[in-house]
Coordinates of C-alpha atoms in Angstrom, one line a residue:
M1 CA -28.5 -39.5 -42.2
K2 CA -25.0 -38.6 -42.9
S3 CA -24.5 -35.3 -44.8
T4 CA -21.7 -33.4 -46.4
R5 CA -20.9 -29.8 -46.2
L6 CA -21.9 -27.1 -48.7
G7 CA -20.0 -26.7 -51.9
C8 CA -18.3 -23.4 -52.3
Q9 CA -15.6 -21.6 -54.3
H10 CA -12.3 -21.0 -52.8
E11 CA -9.4 -18.9 -54.0
R12 CA -6.9 -21.4 -52.6
L13 CA -7.4 -24.8 -50.9
R14 CA -5.2 -25.7 -48.0
P15 CA -3.7 -29.2 -47.8
A16 CA -6.2 -30.1 -45.1
D17 CA -9.1 -29.6 -47.6
V18 CA -10.2 -32.5 -49.7
M19 CA -12.9 -33.1 -52.2
N20 CA -15.3 -36.0 -51.7
G21 CA -15.9 -36.8 -55.3
R22 CA -18.7 -34.4 -56.3
Q23 CA -17.9 -31.0 -57.7
G24 CA -18.5 -28.2 -55.3
R25 CA -18.7 -30.3 -52.2
M26 CA -15.8 -29.9 -49.8
V27 CA -15.0 -31.4 -46.5
S28 CA -12.2 -30.3 -44.2
S29 CA -10.1 -32.4 -41.9
G30 CA -10.9 -30.1 -39.0
S31 CA -7.4 -30.6 -37.6
E32 CA -6.6 -26.9 -37.0
V33 CA -7.7 -24.8 -34.1
G34 CA -10.3 -22.2 -35.0
R35 CA -12.2 -19.4 -33.2
Y36 CA -15.6 -17.8 -33.4
V37 CA -15.6 -14.5 -35.3
Y38 CA -19.3 -14.2 -34.9
W39 CA -21.5 -15.5 -32.1
S40 CA -25.1 -14.5 -31.3
D41 CA -26.2 -15.5 -27.8
R42 CA -29.7 -14.0 -28.5
A43 CA -30.3 -15.9 -31.7
I44 CA -28.9 -19.2 -30.3
Q45 CA -30.9 -18.9 -27.1
R46 CA -34.1 -18.1 -29.0
V47 CA -33.8 -21.1 -31.3
A48 CA -32.9 -23.3 -28.4
E49 CA -36.0 -22.2 -26.5
E50 CA -38.3 -22.6 -29.5
N51 CA -37.0 -26.1 -30.3
G52 CA -36.5 -27.5 -26.8
I53 CA -32.7 -27.6 -27.0
E54 CA -30.7 -27.9 -23.7
L55 CA -27.6 -25.9 -24.5
A56 CA -25.6 -26.8 -21.3
G57 CA -26.6 -30.5 -21.3
R58 CA -27.5 -32.5 -18.3
R59 CA -26.5 -31.2 -14.9
T60 CA -23.8 -33.1 -13.1
W61 CA -23.8 -33.6 -9.4
T62 CA -21.2 -34.5 -6.8
V63 CA -21.8 -36.7 -3.8
G64 CA -19.8 -36.5 -0.6
L65 CA -19.9 -38.1 2.9
S66 CA -19.2 -36.3 6.1
V67 CA -17.8 -38.0 9.2
P68 CA -19.0 -38.5 11.9
G69 CA -22.5 -39.5 11.3
L70 CA -22.0 -40.6 7.7
Q71 CA -24.1 -37.7 6.5
S72 CA -24.3 -37.3 2.7
S73 CA -24.1 -34.0 0.9
F74 CA -25.0 -33.1 -2.6
G75 CA -23.9 -30.2 -4.7
Q76 CA -24.1 -29.1 -8.3
Q77 CA -20.8 -29.2 -10.1
A78 CA -19.9 -25.7 -11.4
R79 CA -18.8 -25.3 -15.1
V80 CA -15.3 -24.0 -15.2
T81 CA -15.4 -22.5 -18.8
R82 CA -18.2 -22.0 -21.2
N83 CA -18.1 -24.5 -24.0
R84 CA -19.5 -22.7 -27.1
F85 CA -18.3 -25.5 -29.3
E86 CA -20.5 -27.9 -27.5
E87 CA -23.5 -25.5 -27.5
A88 CA -23.1 -25.1 -31.3
R89 CA -22.9 -28.9 -31.7
R90 CA -26.1 -29.4 -29.7
V91 CA -28.0 -26.9 -31.8
K92 CA -26.7 -28.3 -35.0
R93 CA -27.5 -31.9 -34.0
H94 CA -31.0 -31.0 -32.9
I95 CA -31.9 -29.0 -36.0
G96 CA -30.6 -31.9 -38.1
T97 CA -31.7 -32.2 -41.7
A98 CA -33.7 -28.9 -41.4
A99 CA -30.4 -27.2 -41.9
V100 CA -29.7 -27.2 -45.7
E101 CA -26.3 -28.5 -46.8
D102 CA -27.1 -29.5 -50.3
L103 CA -27.7 -26.4 -52.3
D104 CA -29.4 -28.2 -55.1
T105 CA -32.5 -28.8 -52.9
E106 CA -35.3 -26.5 -53.8
P107 CA -36.2 -23.4 -51.6
P108 CA -37.2 -22.3 -49.2
A109 CA -34.6 -23.2 -46.5
S110 CA -35.1 -22.5 -42.9
Y111 CA -31.5 -23.0 -41.8
I112 CA -28.2 -23.3 -43.6
T113 CA -24.8 -24.7 -42.6
G114 CA -21.6 -25.0 -44.5
V115 CA -18.1 -23.7 -45.1
G116 CA -17.1 -20.7 -47.2
K117 CA -15.2 -17.4 -47.3
V118 CA -17.2 -14.8 -45.4
E119 CA -16.9 -11.0 -46.1
F120 CA -17.8 -8.6 -43.3
A121 CA -19.0 -5.0 -43.6
E122 CA -20.9 -2.4 -41.6
F123 CA -24.6 -2.3 -42.4
A124 CA -24.9 1.4 -43.2
A125 CA -28.4 2.6 -42.2
W126 CA -28.8 6.2 -41.2
H127 CA -31.7 5.5 -38.8
A128 CA -30.0 2.4 -37.2
Q129 CA -26.5 2.0 -35.9
G130 CA -24.4 -1.0 -35.0
G131 CA -25.3 -3.4 -37.8
V132 CA -23.1 -5.7 -39.8
V133 CA -23.6 -7.5 -43.1
M134 CA -21.9 -10.8 -44.0
H135 CA -21.7 -12.3 -47.5
V136 CA -20.9 -15.8 -48.6
Q137 CA -20.9 -16.8 -52.3
L138 CA -21.3 -20.6 -52.8
R139 CA -21.8 -23.0 -55.7
S140 CA -24.0 -26.0 -55.7
A141 CA -22.9 -29.4 -56.9
N142 CA -24.7 -28.6 -60.2
G143 CA -23.0 -25.3 -60.6
R144 CA -25.7 -22.9 -59.5
R145 CA -24.5 -19.8 -57.8
V146 CA -26.0 -19.1 -54.3
D147 CA -25.4 -15.8 -52.5
L148 CA -25.9 -15.9 -48.7
C149 CA -26.6 -12.4 -47.2
L150 CA -26.6 -12.4 -43.4
F151 CA -27.3 -9.4 -41.2
G152 CA -26.5 -9.1 -37.5
S153 CA -25.1 -7.0 -34.8
K154 CA -21.5 -5.6 -34.5
D155 CA -21.6 -6.5 -30.8
N156 CA -21.5 -10.1 -31.8
L157 CA -18.5 -9.7 -34.1
R158 CA -15.0 -10.6 -32.7
G159 CA -11.6 -9.7 -34.0
F160 CA -12.5 -6.3 -35.5
G161 CA -12.5 -2.9 -33.9
P162 CA -14.2 0.6 -34.5
S163 CA -11.2 1.7 -36.6
D164 CA -11.4 -1.2 -39.1
G165 CA -14.0 0.4 -41.4
F166 CA -14.4 3.9 -43.0
D167 CA -17.6 5.7 -43.9
N168 CA -17.6 6.6 -47.6
G169 CA -19.6 5.9 -50.7
W170 CA -23.0 4.6 -51.7
T171 CA -25.6 3.5 -49.2
S172 CA -28.9 1.9 -50.0
S173 CA -32.4 3.4 -49.5
A174 CA -33.7 -0.2 -49.1
A175 CA -32.1 -0.5 -45.6
P176 CA -35.4 -0.1 -43.8
A177 CA -36.9 -2.9 -45.9
I178 CA -34.1 -5.2 -44.9
E179 CA -34.5 -4.3 -41.3
E180 CA -38.2 -5.0 -41.5
L181 CA -37.4 -8.4 -43.0
L182 CA -35.0 -9.2 -40.1
R183 CA -37.3 -7.8 -37.4
S184 CA -40.3 -9.9 -38.6
R185 CA -38.2 -12.9 -39.5
G186 CA -39.5 -12.7 -43.1
T187 CA -43.2 -12.5 -42.3
Q188 CA -43.8 -8.8 -43.1
N189 CA -43.1 -6.7 -46.1
T190 CA -44.6 -3.2 -46.3
S191 CA -41.8 -1.7 -48.5
Q192 CA -41.9 -0.6 -52.1
W193 CA -39.9 -3.8 -52.9
D194 CA -43.1 -5.8 -52.3
D195 CA -42.1 -9.2 -53.5
E196 CA -39.3 -11.5 -52.2
Q197 CA -37.2 -11.4 -55.3
A198 CA -37.0 -7.6 -55.3
R199 CA -36.2 -7.4 -51.6
S200 CA -33.6 -10.1 -51.9
V201 CA -31.9 -8.3 -54.7
E202 CA -31.7 -5.2 -52.6
A203 CA -30.1 -7.2 -49.8
L204 CA -27.5 -8.5 -52.3
K205 CA -26.8 -5.0 -53.4
I206 CA -26.1 -3.9 -49.9
A207 CA -23.8 -6.9 -49.3
L208 CA -21.8 -6.4 -52.5
D209 CA -22.0 -2.8 -53.5
Q210 CA -22.5 -0.7 -50.3
G211 CA -19.7 1.9 -50.2
F212 CA -18.8 1.9 -53.9
S213 CA -17.7 5.3 -55.3
S214 CA -18.5 5.9 -59.0
T215 CA -17.3 3.4 -61.6
S216 CA -19.4 0.3 -61.7
G217 CA -16.4 -2.1 -62.1
E218 CA -14.0 -0.2 -59.9
H219 CA -14.4 -2.4 -56.8
V220 CA -15.0 -5.8 -58.4
G221 CA -12.8 -8.3 -56.6
R222 CA -11.5 -5.6 -54.3
P223 CA -13.9 -5.2 -51.4
E224 CA -11.2 -3.5 -49.3
T225 CA -11.5 -0.4 -51.5
R226 CA -15.2 0.1 -50.8
G227 CA -16.4 2.1 -47.9
F228 CA -17.9 0.3 -44.8
T229 CA -16.0 -3.0 -45.5
I230 CA -14.2 -4.5 -42.6
G231 CA -12.5 -7.7 -43.6
H232 CA -13.0 -11.3 -44.5
A233 CA -12.2 -14.8 -43.2
G234 CA -11.6 -17.8 -45.3
D235 CA -12.8 -21.4 -44.8
C236 CA -15.4 -20.4 -42.1
E237 CA -17.9 -22.8 -40.7
F238 CA -21.3 -21.0 -40.5
F239 CA -24.8 -21.7 -39.2
A240 CA -27.6 -19.3 -40.0
E241 CA -31.3 -18.9 -39.8
I242 CA -32.8 -18.1 -43.2
Y243 CA -35.8 -15.7 -43.6
T244 CA -36.1 -15.5 -47.4
D245 CA -34.8 -17.9 -50.0
V246 CA -35.5 -17.2 -53.7
V247 CA -34.4 -18.3 -57.1
L248 CA -34.2 -15.3 -59.4
D249 CA -36.2 -15.2 -62.7
P250 CA -33.4 -14.6 -65.3
A251 CA -35.8 -12.8 -67.6
R252 CA -36.7 -10.3 -65.0
W253 CA -33.3 -9.0 -63.8
R254 CA -30.2 -7.4 -65.3
L255 CA -27.6 -7.3 -62.6
E256 CA -24.2 -5.7 -63.0
G257 CA -20.9 -5.8 -61.2
E258 CA -20.4 -8.4 -58.6
S259 CA -24.1 -9.2 -58.5
A260 CA -24.1 -10.2 -62.2
G261 CA -24.7 -14.0 -62.4
A262 CA -26.6 -14.3 -59.1
E263 CA -29.2 -17.1 -59.3
R264 CA -30.3 -17.9 -55.8
I265 CA -30.3 -15.5 -52.9
M266 CA -30.7 -16.4 -49.2
V267 CA -31.2 -13.7 -46.6
G268 CA -31.1 -14.2 -42.9
R269 CA -29.3 -13.9 -39.6
P270 CA -26.1 -15.8 -38.5
M271 CA -26.1 -17.8 -35.3
W272 CA -22.3 -18.3 -35.4
I273 CA -19.4 -18.1 -37.8
R274 CA -16.2 -20.0 -36.9
T275 CA -12.8 -20.0 -38.6
Q276 CA -11.0 -23.2 -39.1
S277 CA -7.5 -21.7 -38.6
P278 CA -6.2 -18.9 -36.3
D279 CA -4.8 -16.8 -39.2
A280 CA -7.9 -16.9 -41.4
V281 CA -9.0 -13.3 -40.7
V282 CA -7.9 -10.5 -43.1
R283 CA -8.4 -7.0 -41.8
Y284 CA -8.9 -4.5 -44.6
A285 CA -7.6 -1.6 -42.5
E286 CA -4.2 -3.1 -42.8
L287 CA -4.5 -3.3 -46.6
R288 CA -5.7 0.3 -46.7
N289 CA -3.3 1.8 -44.3
G290 CA -0.2 -0.5 -44.4
S291 CA 1.2 -3.2 -42.2
G292 CA 2.4 -0.6 -39.6
W293 CA -1.3 0.1 -38.7
S294 CA -1.6 -3.2 -36.9
R295 CA 1.5 -2.4 -34.6
H296 CA 0.1 1.0 -33.4
R297 CA -3.0 -0.4 -31.6
W298 CA -3.0 2.4 -29.0
L299 CA -3.5 4.9 -31.8
R300 CA -6.7 3.3 -33.2
P301 CA -9.1 5.0 -30.8
L302 CA -7.6 8.4 -31.7
R303 CA -7.8 7.6 -35.4
F304 CA -11.5 6.6 -35.0
L305 CA -12.4 9.8 -33.0
S306 CA -10.7 12.1 -35.5
R307 CA -12.5 10.4 -38.4
R308 CA -9.8 11.2 -40.8
R309 CA -10.0 9.7 -44.2
R310 CA -8.2 6.4 -44.8
A311 CA -5.7 5.9 -47.6
V312 CA -7.4 5.1 -50.9
I313 CA -6.2 2.0 -52.8
G314 CA -5.8 2.4 -56.5
P315 CA -6.2 5.5 -58.8
P316 CA -8.3 8.3 -57.5
A317 CA -11.9 8.4 -58.6
A318 CA -14.7 10.9 -58.4
V319 CA -16.9 10.4 -55.3
P320 CA -20.6 11.3 -55.7
T321 CA -21.7 14.2 -53.6
A322 CA -24.8 12.3 -52.2
L323 CA -24.1 9.2 -50.2
E324 CA -27.8 8.1 -50.0
T325 CA -29.1 6.4 -53.1
P326 CA -32.3 8.0 -54.4
E327 CA -35.4 6.1 -54.9
P328 CA -35.8 4.4 -58.4
S329 CA -38.2 7.1 -59.4
T330 CA -35.7 10.0 -58.9
A331 CA -34.7 11.7 -62.2
G332 CA -31.2 12.4 -63.3
A333 CA -28.9 9.9 -64.9
A334 CA -26.0 10.8 -62.6
R335 CA -28.1 9.7 -59.5
R336 CA -29.9 6.7 -61.1
R337 CA -29.5 3.3 -59.5
R338 CA -26.9 1.1 -61.2
F339 CA -29.1 -1.9 -61.0
T340 CA -32.3 -1.9 -63.0
Q341 CA -35.2 -4.3 -63.3
A342 CA -35.7 -5.5 -66.8
R343 CA -38.9 -4.4 -68.5
D344 CA -41.4 -7.1 -69.5

């Protein structure tokens, strides 16, 4: 069955992008050379083993004859370069229609594939290091907003370095709940956010508001001003395994800031993210520190080790003294969570 890519919002469409007649569904000509900005060998190998997918394809052999005696010799042909593009194609073809592309289908989804703008940030968890969170906001053909929150390892991220982010601002006390979700692949939940809507909302808050300072609307549309943010890449092809997929009850939630208007939230782990053009990646460190930052590559390790504060974009704002968000039961209006669950 022939399928089309996911619908999504874009700030600007390139000439290579065309619409196929339905609102929110976009297809790309694919004529530009891209690169993988995220690739998880572990996730891809696990899915391949669980689903009987041969990533390398059939083995090819060479046959030769030796003279005298006309003795034949056989040998396996060595692969010169690894073909990740072919590996991704094999996985995607084998998973087939199990990978959701039409966002108007009802949850839950097991896999999702599509095209969208991906924002990257460090996953700030005090008890675990080396995590990264990726966010994609999409629109279905019928206009429903879908937020894709993907969590993975910084070791699988390409094109960004240790000096791209800076540690500052709000972090979520729900990080252990999200880590349990990822570790169990959505099968366990022993946290205080004991239903999938509540835990998914916490994942969305981490993706959109981790690192904010004080004013609720201060960072709306300006992720480069938040702590822990790294950069974004436009028009990325992505393929991800989904662990939770919920449609929010509008009578239950009052969400503010960038989370306001969220309708469907998917949480999972990316297998790969690939840009469709070489210049698609925007590094927020360059926006924070100026264009000259990119020319002084040899200074980046020194800047990272010194842990000096980066330049702040926009007017100065008061920074809260405590970086860790208290639990919802903590008293004190100044330390209260900005997102609250509506009372029945």
